GROMACS .gro file of C-alpha atoms in nm:
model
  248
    1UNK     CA    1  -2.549  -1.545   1.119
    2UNK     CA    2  -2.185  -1.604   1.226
    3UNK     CA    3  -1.870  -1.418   1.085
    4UNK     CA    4  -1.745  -1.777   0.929
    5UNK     CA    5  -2.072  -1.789   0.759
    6UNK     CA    6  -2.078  -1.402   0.627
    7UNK     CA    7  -1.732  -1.515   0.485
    8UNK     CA    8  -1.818  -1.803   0.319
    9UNK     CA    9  -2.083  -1.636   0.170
   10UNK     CA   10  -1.938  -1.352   0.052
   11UNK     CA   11  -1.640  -1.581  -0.101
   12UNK     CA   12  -1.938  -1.750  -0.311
   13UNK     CA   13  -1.998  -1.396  -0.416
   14UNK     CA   14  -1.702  -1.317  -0.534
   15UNK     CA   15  -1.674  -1.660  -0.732
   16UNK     CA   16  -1.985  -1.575  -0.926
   17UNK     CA   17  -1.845  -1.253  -1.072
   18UNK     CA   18  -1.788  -1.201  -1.400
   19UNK     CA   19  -1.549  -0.906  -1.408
   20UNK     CA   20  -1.243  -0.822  -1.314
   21UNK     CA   21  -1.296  -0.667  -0.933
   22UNK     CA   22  -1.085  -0.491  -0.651
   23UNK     CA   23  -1.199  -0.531  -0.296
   24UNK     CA   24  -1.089  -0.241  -0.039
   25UNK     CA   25  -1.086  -0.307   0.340
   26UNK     CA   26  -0.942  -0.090   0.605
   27UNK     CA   27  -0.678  -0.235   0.793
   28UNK     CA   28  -0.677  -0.523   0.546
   29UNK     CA   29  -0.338  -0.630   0.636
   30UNK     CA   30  -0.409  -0.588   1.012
   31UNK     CA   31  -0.715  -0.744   1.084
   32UNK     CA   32  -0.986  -0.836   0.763
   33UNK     CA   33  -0.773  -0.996   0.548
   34UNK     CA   34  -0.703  -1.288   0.778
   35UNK     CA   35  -1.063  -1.349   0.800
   36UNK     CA   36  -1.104  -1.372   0.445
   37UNK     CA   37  -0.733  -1.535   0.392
   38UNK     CA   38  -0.847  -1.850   0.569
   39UNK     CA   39  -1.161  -1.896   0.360
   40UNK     CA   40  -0.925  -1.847  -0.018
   41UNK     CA   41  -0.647  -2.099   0.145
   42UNK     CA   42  -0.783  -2.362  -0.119
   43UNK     CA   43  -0.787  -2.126  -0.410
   44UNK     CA   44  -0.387  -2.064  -0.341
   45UNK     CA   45  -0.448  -1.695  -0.397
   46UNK     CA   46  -0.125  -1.485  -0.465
   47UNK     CA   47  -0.042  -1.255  -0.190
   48UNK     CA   48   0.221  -0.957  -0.143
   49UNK     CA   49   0.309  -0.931   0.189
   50UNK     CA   50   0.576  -0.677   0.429
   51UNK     CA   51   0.706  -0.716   0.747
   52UNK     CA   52   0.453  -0.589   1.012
   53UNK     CA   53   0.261  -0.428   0.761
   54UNK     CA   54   0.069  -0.837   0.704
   55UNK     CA   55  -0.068  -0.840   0.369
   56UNK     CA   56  -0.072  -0.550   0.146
   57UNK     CA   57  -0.286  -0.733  -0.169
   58UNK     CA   58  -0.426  -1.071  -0.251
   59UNK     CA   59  -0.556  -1.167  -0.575
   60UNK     CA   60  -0.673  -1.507  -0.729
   61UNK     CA   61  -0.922  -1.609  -1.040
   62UNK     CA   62  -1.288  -1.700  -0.945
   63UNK     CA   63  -1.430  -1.997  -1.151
   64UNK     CA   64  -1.548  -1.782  -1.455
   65UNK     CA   65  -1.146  -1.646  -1.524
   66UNK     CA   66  -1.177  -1.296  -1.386
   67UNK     CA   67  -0.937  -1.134  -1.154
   68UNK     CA   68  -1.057  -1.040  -0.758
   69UNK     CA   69  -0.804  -0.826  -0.601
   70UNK     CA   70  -0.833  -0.712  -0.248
   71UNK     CA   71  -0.635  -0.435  -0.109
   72UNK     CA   72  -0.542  -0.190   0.165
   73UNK     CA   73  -0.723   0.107   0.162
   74UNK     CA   74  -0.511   0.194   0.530
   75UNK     CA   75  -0.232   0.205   0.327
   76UNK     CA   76  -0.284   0.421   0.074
   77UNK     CA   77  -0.502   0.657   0.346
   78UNK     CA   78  -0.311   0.621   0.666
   79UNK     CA   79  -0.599   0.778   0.893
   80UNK     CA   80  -0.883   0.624   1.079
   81UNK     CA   81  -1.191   0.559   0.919
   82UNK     CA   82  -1.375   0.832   1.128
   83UNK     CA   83  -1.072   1.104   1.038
   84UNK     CA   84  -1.133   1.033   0.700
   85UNK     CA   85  -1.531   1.045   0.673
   86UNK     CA   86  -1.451   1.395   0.797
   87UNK     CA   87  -1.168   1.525   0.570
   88UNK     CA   88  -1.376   1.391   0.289
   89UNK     CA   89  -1.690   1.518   0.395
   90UNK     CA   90  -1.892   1.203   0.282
   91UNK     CA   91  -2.280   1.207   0.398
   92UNK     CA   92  -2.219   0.912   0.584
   93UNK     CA   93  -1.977   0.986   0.866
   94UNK     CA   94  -1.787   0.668   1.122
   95UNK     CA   95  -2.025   0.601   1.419
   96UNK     CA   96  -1.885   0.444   1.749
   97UNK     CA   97  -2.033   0.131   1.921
   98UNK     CA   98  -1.979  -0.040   2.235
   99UNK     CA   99  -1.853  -0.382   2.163
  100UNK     CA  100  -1.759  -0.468   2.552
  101UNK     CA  101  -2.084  -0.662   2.553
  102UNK     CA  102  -2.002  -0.839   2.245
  103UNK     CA  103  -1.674  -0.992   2.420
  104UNK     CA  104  -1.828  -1.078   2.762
  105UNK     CA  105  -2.037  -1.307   2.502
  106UNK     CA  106  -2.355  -1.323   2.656
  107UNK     CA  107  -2.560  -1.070   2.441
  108UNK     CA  108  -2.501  -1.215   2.112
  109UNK     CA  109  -2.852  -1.388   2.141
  110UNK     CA  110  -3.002  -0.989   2.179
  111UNK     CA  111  -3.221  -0.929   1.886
  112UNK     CA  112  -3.164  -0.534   1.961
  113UNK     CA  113  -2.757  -0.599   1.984
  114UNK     CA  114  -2.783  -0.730   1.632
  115UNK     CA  115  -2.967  -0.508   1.494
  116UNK     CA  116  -2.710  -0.216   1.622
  117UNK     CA  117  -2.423  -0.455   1.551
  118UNK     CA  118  -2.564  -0.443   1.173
  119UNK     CA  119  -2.644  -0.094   1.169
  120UNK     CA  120  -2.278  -0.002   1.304
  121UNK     CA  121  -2.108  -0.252   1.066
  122UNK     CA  122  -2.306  -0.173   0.713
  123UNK     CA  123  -2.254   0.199   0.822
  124UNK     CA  124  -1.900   0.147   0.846
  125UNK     CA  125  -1.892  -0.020   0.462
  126UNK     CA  126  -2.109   0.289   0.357
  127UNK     CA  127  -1.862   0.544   0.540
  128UNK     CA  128  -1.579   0.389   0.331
  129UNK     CA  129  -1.744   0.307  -0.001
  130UNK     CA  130  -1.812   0.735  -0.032
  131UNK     CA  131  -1.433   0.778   0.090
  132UNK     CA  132  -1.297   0.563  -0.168
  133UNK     CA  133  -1.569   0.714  -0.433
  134UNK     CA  134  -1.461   1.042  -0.347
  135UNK     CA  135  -1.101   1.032  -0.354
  136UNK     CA  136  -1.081   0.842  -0.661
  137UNK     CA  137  -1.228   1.065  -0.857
  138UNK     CA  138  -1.060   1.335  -0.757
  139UNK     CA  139  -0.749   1.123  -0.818
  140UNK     CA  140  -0.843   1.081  -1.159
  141UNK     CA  141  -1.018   1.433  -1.237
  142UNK     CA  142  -0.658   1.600  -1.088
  143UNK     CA  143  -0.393   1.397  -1.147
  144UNK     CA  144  -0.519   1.098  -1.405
  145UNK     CA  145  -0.469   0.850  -1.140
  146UNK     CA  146  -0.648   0.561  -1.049
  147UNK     CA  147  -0.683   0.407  -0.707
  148UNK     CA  148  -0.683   0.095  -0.877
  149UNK     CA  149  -0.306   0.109  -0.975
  150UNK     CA  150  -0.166   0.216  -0.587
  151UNK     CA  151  -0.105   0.005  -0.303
  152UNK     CA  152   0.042   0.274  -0.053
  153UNK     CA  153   0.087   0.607   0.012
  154UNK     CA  154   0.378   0.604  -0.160
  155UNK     CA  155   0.316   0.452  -0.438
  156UNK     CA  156   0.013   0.738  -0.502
  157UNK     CA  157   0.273   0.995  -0.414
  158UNK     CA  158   0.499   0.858  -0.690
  159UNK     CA  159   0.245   0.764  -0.963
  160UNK     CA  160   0.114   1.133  -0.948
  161UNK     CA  161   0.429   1.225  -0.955
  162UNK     CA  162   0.519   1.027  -1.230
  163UNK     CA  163   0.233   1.084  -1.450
  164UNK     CA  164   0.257   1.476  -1.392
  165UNK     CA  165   0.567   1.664  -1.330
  166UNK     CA  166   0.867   1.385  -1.522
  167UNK     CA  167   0.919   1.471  -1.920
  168UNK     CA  168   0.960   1.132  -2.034
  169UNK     CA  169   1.163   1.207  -2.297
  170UNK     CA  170   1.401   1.400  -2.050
  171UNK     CA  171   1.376   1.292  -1.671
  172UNK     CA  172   1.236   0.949  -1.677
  173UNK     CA  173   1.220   0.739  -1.358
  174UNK     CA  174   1.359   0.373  -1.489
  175UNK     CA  175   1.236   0.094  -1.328
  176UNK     CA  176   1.514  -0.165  -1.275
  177UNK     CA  177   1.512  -0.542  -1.409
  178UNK     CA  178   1.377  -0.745  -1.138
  179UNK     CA  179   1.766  -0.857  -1.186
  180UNK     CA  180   1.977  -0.577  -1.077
  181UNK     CA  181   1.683  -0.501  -0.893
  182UNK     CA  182   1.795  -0.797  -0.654
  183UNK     CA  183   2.126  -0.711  -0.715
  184UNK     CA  184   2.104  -0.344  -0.557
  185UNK     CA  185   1.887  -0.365  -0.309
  186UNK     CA  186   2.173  -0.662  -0.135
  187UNK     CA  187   2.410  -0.346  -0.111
  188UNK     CA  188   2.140  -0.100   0.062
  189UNK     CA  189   2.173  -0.182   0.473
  190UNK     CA  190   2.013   0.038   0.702
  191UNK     CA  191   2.159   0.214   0.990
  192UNK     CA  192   2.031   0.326   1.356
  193UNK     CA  193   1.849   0.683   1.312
  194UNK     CA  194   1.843   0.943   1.636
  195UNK     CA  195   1.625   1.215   1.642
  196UNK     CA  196   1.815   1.489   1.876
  197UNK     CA  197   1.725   1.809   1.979
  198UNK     CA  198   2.008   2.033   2.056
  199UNK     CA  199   2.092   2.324   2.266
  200UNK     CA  200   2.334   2.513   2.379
  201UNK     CA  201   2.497   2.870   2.341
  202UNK     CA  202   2.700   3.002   2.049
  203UNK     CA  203   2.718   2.691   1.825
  204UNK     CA  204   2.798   2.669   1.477
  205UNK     CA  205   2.596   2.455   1.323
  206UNK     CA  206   2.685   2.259   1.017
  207UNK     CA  207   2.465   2.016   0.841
  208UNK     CA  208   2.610   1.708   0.715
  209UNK     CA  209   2.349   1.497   0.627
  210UNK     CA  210   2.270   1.665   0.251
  211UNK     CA  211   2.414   1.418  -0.014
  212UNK     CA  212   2.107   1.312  -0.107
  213UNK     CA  213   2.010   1.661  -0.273
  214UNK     CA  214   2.331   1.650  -0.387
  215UNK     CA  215   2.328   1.348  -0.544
  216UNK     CA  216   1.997   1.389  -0.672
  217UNK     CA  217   2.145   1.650  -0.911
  218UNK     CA  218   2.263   1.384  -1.083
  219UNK     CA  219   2.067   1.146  -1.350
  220UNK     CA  220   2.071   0.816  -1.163
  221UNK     CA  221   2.154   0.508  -1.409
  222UNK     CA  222   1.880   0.295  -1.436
  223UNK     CA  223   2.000   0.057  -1.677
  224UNK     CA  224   2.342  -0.183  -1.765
  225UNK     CA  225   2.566   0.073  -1.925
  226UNK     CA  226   2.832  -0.071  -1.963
  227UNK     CA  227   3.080  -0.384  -1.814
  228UNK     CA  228   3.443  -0.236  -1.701
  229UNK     CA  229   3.730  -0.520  -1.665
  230UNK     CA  230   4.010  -0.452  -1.452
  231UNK     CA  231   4.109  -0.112  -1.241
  232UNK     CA  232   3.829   0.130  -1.241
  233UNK     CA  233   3.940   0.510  -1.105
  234UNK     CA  234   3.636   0.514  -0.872
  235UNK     CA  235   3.707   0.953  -0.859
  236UNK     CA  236   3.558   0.958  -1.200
  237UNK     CA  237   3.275   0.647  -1.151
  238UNK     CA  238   2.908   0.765  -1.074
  239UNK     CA  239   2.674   0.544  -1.075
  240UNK     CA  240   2.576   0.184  -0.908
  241UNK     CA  241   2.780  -0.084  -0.997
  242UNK     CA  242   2.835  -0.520  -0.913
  243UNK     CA  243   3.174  -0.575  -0.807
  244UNK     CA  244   3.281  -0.916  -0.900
  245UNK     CA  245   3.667  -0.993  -0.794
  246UNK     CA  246   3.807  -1.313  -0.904
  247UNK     CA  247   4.177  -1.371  -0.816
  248UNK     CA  248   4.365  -1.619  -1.084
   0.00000   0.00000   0.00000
């Protein structure tokens, strides 16, 4: 049985469900998802995408109305399958296999290759099935978090974060309009970062890369406040503002 045809068949799978699913893969974005990418072209799924990262989720409806995600597990876990099966301690650890033959071509007719092929490939699924089973619940034991809702490392980092150390009636992270979403991230550009070490004999040191802690002290706006016409004293403006200059 070729790849094309383990795809093809697995997409029928997927179109017979009748429940909302998510789909993990490691290294989704890198390598699986293409696979499975040019077997949904005709269902137009919706896809989120970034830079080198490739894609980072794809969703679509099956015939029966129900939602099939797929997602990065790589990105929310940025380790190798095998590091993983080992900080988790799952029963079924990442096994290694030879696939030089495989390229060269001419043992894909070997009934013994296949049957190792298999055994390497469905031990791979099993390896990340008791990862994923694992750190979810602990997720959601812990924190109240579900796997389900992330899509990186970061966004983990912040929805634990969220949901366990911000009063909401106090400190509450806004989320942005999709709007002046747009509008701010225009005005963020980023610059060349060096990483230096430095030596030398009776220095003084002084650091002055800290305004972000300082301006973290501050409540960030996260919402229109208010719309200023004509001079503004910028000594007394904090904040993020949309400077529109029209000359009459």
């Amino acid at each position: 049985m070729t790849c094309h045809v383990l795809i093809k068949d697995f997409i029928l799978y997927i179109d017979s469900l009748k429940y909302n699913y998510t789909f993990f893969a490691h290294n989704l974005g890198g390598f699986d998802g293409y696979f499975v990418l040019k077997q949904l072209l005709h269902k137009q799924p919706k896809m989120s995408t970034y830079g080198r990262y490739g894609i980072i989720t794809m969703s679509l409806k099956n015939s029966h109305n129900y939602i099939i995600s797929f997602k990065d597990s790589l990105r929310i876990f940025p380790r190798s399958l095998a590091d993983l099966s080992e900080i988790y301690d799952v029963e079924t650890k990442k096994t290694t296999f030879d696939l030089k033959p495989a390229i060269a071509g001419f043992i894909l007719y070997n009934n013994e290759f296949k049957k190792s092929l298999n055994f390497y490939l469905t031990n791979d699924l099993r390896s990340l099935e008791q990862i994923l089973f694992k750190a979810a619940t602990y997720l959601l034991e812990k924190y109240n978090v579900s796997l389900l809702d992330c899509y990186s490392t970061a966004s983990l980092g912040m929805k634990i974060f969220r949901t366990n150390h911000v009063e909401k009636e106090v400190n509450e992270i806004p989320i942005l309009p999709i709007f002046y979403d747009k509008i701010l991230r225009n005005a963020y550009l980023g610059g060349v970062v060096n990483v230096y070490k430095p030596t030398g004999n009776n220095l003084r040191c002084f650091d002055i890369n800290s305004l972000y802690p300082y301006a973290m002290k501050n409540a960030m706006p996260g919402k229109l406040i208010n719309t200023h016409y004509g001079n503004i004293k910028i000594e007394k403006f904090f904040g993020l503002g949309l400077l529109i200059y029209s000359q009459i």
